[in-house]
């Protein structure tokens, strides 16, 4: 089971960044989104398709429709530069899987 | 404070073994969905294994039969016994707990800093 993400996305500060994630199980399983800055552990930003974890800025939002999940950063900031990973579970709900990651550049 | 800290990484030859530990504080490992996630140098995240409520264990195909996940309830610690190590097992190994905020397991909101495993001759 695989999740597919674009390798990179680039935006200017203040613009909207959208990162996609596609996978066959997404219509039935939740999508999760992680932010990982260089040299740090990942941070969960979105859970269950579209819910923002406490403490995550409101500019982070997400949605999921069919086999496609999308993370949106509205008004991206320089500090949002990071790798972003989508994650989900296989059809059985027990094995986790990560997408290949998307490097977001904001400059 | 809720946190996990990994230890036990190091340099090992191909075919060798290592045991990683994940010490938890602020919550109970046996009442949580716990995971090991690794990251090869310059690469993405890869889920390795899960130890879930009730003691159920799950493994990625890449490590099944070589790695064993377990826990010690008295020490509130999770382990990953890694045998028959391969060069491709090299990376940073993270311990992560599933969020207790979510209605269903799947999102990991507590991560350790990671411990580095290097498999090389």
PDB file of C-alpha atoms in Angstrom, chain B residues 13-120:
ATOM      1  CA  UNK B  13      27.968  -5.065  11.470  1.00  0.00           C
ATOM      2  CA  UNK B  14      25.614  -6.590   8.925  1.00  0.00           C
ATOM      3  CA  UNK B  15      23.987  -9.659  10.415  1.00  0.00           C
ATOM      4  CA  UNK B  16      24.314  -8.306  13.933  1.00  0.00           C
ATOM      5  CA  UNK B  17      21.724  -7.370  16.541  1.00  0.00           C
ATOM      6  CA  UNK B  18      20.670  -4.325  18.559  1.00  0.00           C
ATOM      7  CA  UNK B  19      17.930  -3.631  21.061  1.00  0.00           C
ATOM      8  CA  UNK B  20      16.385  -0.201  21.117  1.00  0.00           C
ATOM      9  CA  UNK B  21      14.532   1.148  24.129  1.00  0.00           C
ATOM     10  CA  UNK B  22      11.809   3.766  24.383  1.00  0.00           C
ATOM     11  CA  UNK B  23      11.306   5.069  27.912  1.00  0.00           C
ATOM     12  CA  UNK B  24       7.997   6.812  28.457  1.00  0.00           C
ATOM     13  CA  UNK B  25       6.965   9.324  31.093  1.00  0.00           C
ATOM     14  CA  UNK B  26       3.698  11.096  31.772  1.00  0.00           C
ATOM     15  CA  UNK B  27       1.586   8.259  30.375  1.00  0.00           C
ATOM     16  CA  UNK B  28       1.321   4.466  30.449  1.00  0.00           C
ATOM     17  CA  UNK B  29       2.797   2.502  27.550  1.00  0.00           C
ATOM     18  CA  UNK B  30       0.526  -0.481  28.112  1.00  0.00           C
ATOM     19  CA  UNK B  31      -2.555   1.733  27.676  1.00  0.00           C
ATOM     20  CA  UNK B  32      -1.306   3.364  24.499  1.00  0.00           C
ATOM     21  CA  UNK B  33      -0.796   2.625  20.817  1.00  0.00           C
ATOM     22  CA  UNK B  34       2.982   2.743  20.385  1.00  0.00           C
ATOM     23  CA  UNK B  35       5.062   2.738  17.219  1.00  0.00           C
ATOM     24  CA  UNK B  36       8.586   2.617  15.878  1.00  0.00           C
ATOM     25  CA  UNK B  37       9.258   4.783  12.824  1.00  0.00           C
ATOM     26  CA  UNK B  38      12.615   5.067  11.073  1.00  0.00           C
ATOM     27  CA  UNK B  39      14.228   7.449   8.674  1.00  0.00           C
ATOM     28  CA  UNK B  40      17.178   6.509   6.484  1.00  0.00           C
ATOM     29  CA  UNK B  41      19.729   9.274   5.871  1.00  0.00           C
ATOM     30  CA  UNK B  42      18.220  11.894   3.577  1.00  0.00           C
ATOM     31  CA  UNK B  43      15.066   9.826   3.083  1.00  0.00           C
ATOM     32  CA  UNK B  44      11.467   9.860   4.252  1.00  0.00           C
ATOM     33  CA  UNK B  45       9.677   8.326   7.190  1.00  0.00           C
ATOM     34  CA  UNK B  46       9.002   4.605   7.275  1.00  0.00           C
ATOM     35  CA  UNK B  47       6.687   2.937   9.780  1.00  0.00           C
ATOM     36  CA  UNK B  48       8.485  -0.098  11.216  1.00  0.00           C
ATOM     37  CA  UNK B  49       6.310  -1.663  13.898  1.00  0.00           C
ATOM     38  CA  UNK B  50       3.378  -1.096  16.225  1.00  0.00           C
ATOM     39  CA  UNK B  51       2.481  -2.392  19.679  1.00  0.00           C
ATOM     40  CA  UNK B  52      -1.122  -1.663  20.376  1.00  0.00           C
ATOM     41  CA  UNK B  53      -3.549  -1.945  23.246  1.00  0.00           C
ATOM     42  CA  UNK B  54      -4.125  -5.559  24.176  1.00  0.00           C
ATOM     43  CA  UNK B  55      -0.597  -6.477  23.149  1.00  0.00           C
ATOM     44  CA  UNK B  56      -1.236  -6.772  19.435  1.00  0.00           C
ATOM     45  CA  UNK B  57       1.915  -6.399  17.365  1.00  0.00           C
ATOM     46  CA  UNK B  58       2.380  -5.430  13.732  1.00  0.00           C
ATOM     47  CA  UNK B  59       5.397  -5.137  11.459  1.00  0.00           C
ATOM     48  CA  UNK B  60       6.315  -3.665   8.116  1.00  0.00           C
ATOM     49  CA  UNK B  61       7.121  -6.302   5.516  1.00  0.00           C
ATOM     50  CA  UNK B  62      10.712  -5.034   5.374  1.00  0.00           C
ATOM     51  CA  UNK B  63      11.407  -6.094   8.981  1.00  0.00           C
ATOM     52  CA  UNK B  64       8.966  -8.923   9.593  1.00  0.00           C
ATOM     53  CA  UNK B  65      10.729 -11.984  10.970  1.00  0.00           C
ATOM     54  CA  UNK B  66      13.828  -9.980  11.948  1.00  0.00           C
ATOM     55  CA  UNK B  67      12.495  -7.364  14.392  1.00  0.00           C
ATOM     56  CA  UNK B  68      10.445  -7.924  17.535  1.00  0.00           C
ATOM     57  CA  UNK B  69       8.537  -5.236  19.403  1.00  0.00           C
ATOM     58  CA  UNK B  70       7.775  -5.641  23.095  1.00  0.00           C
ATOM     59  CA  UNK B  71       7.249  -3.712  26.312  1.00  0.00           C
ATOM     60  CA  UNK B  72       8.001  -3.890  30.019  1.00  0.00           C
ATOM     61  CA  UNK B  73       5.012  -2.567  31.926  1.00  0.00           C
ATOM     62  CA  UNK B  74       6.918  -2.160  35.195  1.00  0.00           C
ATOM     63  CA  UNK B  75       9.551  -0.030  33.491  1.00  0.00           C
ATOM     64  CA  UNK B  76       6.968   1.705  31.266  1.00  0.00           C
ATOM     65  CA  UNK B  77       9.329   1.068  28.382  1.00  0.00           C
ATOM     66  CA  UNK B  78       8.945  -0.266  24.861  1.00  0.00           C
ATOM     67  CA  UNK B  79      11.653  -2.147  23.004  1.00  0.00           C
ATOM     68  CA  UNK B  80      12.621  -3.065  19.470  1.00  0.00           C
ATOM     69  CA  UNK B  81      14.839  -6.113  19.182  1.00  0.00           C
ATOM     70  CA  UNK B  82      16.547  -5.986  15.803  1.00  0.00           C
ATOM     71  CA  UNK B  83      18.242  -9.131  14.488  1.00  0.00           C
ATOM     72  CA  UNK B  84      19.881 -10.009  11.177  1.00  0.00           C
ATOM     73  CA  UNK B  85      20.509  -6.333  10.554  1.00  0.00           C
ATOM     74  CA  UNK B  86      21.136  -5.126   7.026  1.00  0.00           C
ATOM     75  CA  UNK B  87      22.848  -2.055   5.635  1.00  0.00           C
ATOM     76  CA  UNK B  88      19.425  -0.770   4.578  1.00  0.00           C
ATOM     77  CA  UNK B  89      18.279  -0.748   8.222  1.00  0.00           C
ATOM     78  CA  UNK B  90      20.567   2.230   8.831  1.00  0.00           C
ATOM     79  CA  UNK B  91      18.791   5.340  10.005  1.00  0.00           C
ATOM     80  CA  UNK B  92      17.270   7.267  12.852  1.00  0.00           C
ATOM     81  CA  UNK B  93      14.705   5.268  14.790  1.00  0.00           C
ATOM     82  CA  UNK B  94      11.886   7.201  16.428  1.00  0.00           C
ATOM     83  CA  UNK B  95       9.497   6.000  19.089  1.00  0.00           C
ATOM     84  CA  UNK B  96       6.047   7.565  18.736  1.00  0.00           C
ATOM     85  CA  UNK B  97       2.772   7.347  20.620  1.00  0.00           C
ATOM     86  CA  UNK B  98      -0.624   7.597  19.008  1.00  0.00           C
ATOM     87  CA  UNK B  99      -2.579  10.639  20.016  1.00  0.00           C
ATOM     88  CA  UNK B 100      -5.166  10.222  22.766  1.00  0.00           C
ATOM     89  CA  UNK B 101      -7.044  13.191  21.326  1.00  0.00           C
ATOM     90  CA  UNK B 102      -8.134  11.379  18.197  1.00  0.00           C
ATOM     91  CA  UNK B 103     -11.239   9.244  18.119  1.00  0.00           C
ATOM     92  CA  UNK B 104      -9.380   6.492  16.293  1.00  0.00           C
ATOM     93  CA  UNK B 105      -5.718   5.422  16.435  1.00  0.00           C
ATOM     94  CA  UNK B 106      -3.509   6.527  13.574  1.00  0.00           C
ATOM     95  CA  UNK B 107      -1.973   9.917  14.346  1.00  0.00           C
ATOM     96  CA  UNK B 108       1.237  10.057  16.371  1.00  0.00           C
ATOM     97  CA  UNK B 109       1.554  13.161  18.513  1.00  0.00           C
ATOM     98  CA  UNK B 110       4.357  12.241  20.919  1.00  0.00           C
ATOM     99  CA  UNK B 111       7.754  11.600  19.367  1.00  0.00           C
ATOM    100  CA  UNK B 112      11.174  11.081  20.842  1.00  0.00           C
ATOM    101  CA  UNK B 113      14.339  12.710  19.505  1.00  0.00           C
ATOM    102  CA  UNK B 114      15.371   9.422  17.886  1.00  0.00           C
ATOM    103  CA  UNK B 115      18.337   7.124  18.180  1.00  0.00           C
ATOM    104  CA  UNK B 116      20.738   6.430  15.317  1.00  0.00           C
ATOM    105  CA  UNK B 117      21.423   2.931  14.038  1.00  0.00           C
ATOM    106  CA  UNK B 118      24.289   2.392  11.622  1.00  0.00           C
ATOM    107  CA  UNK B 119      24.742  -0.986   9.986  1.00  0.00           C
ATOM    108  CA  UNK B 120      28.096  -1.148   8.302  1.00  0.00           C
TER     109      UNK B 120
END
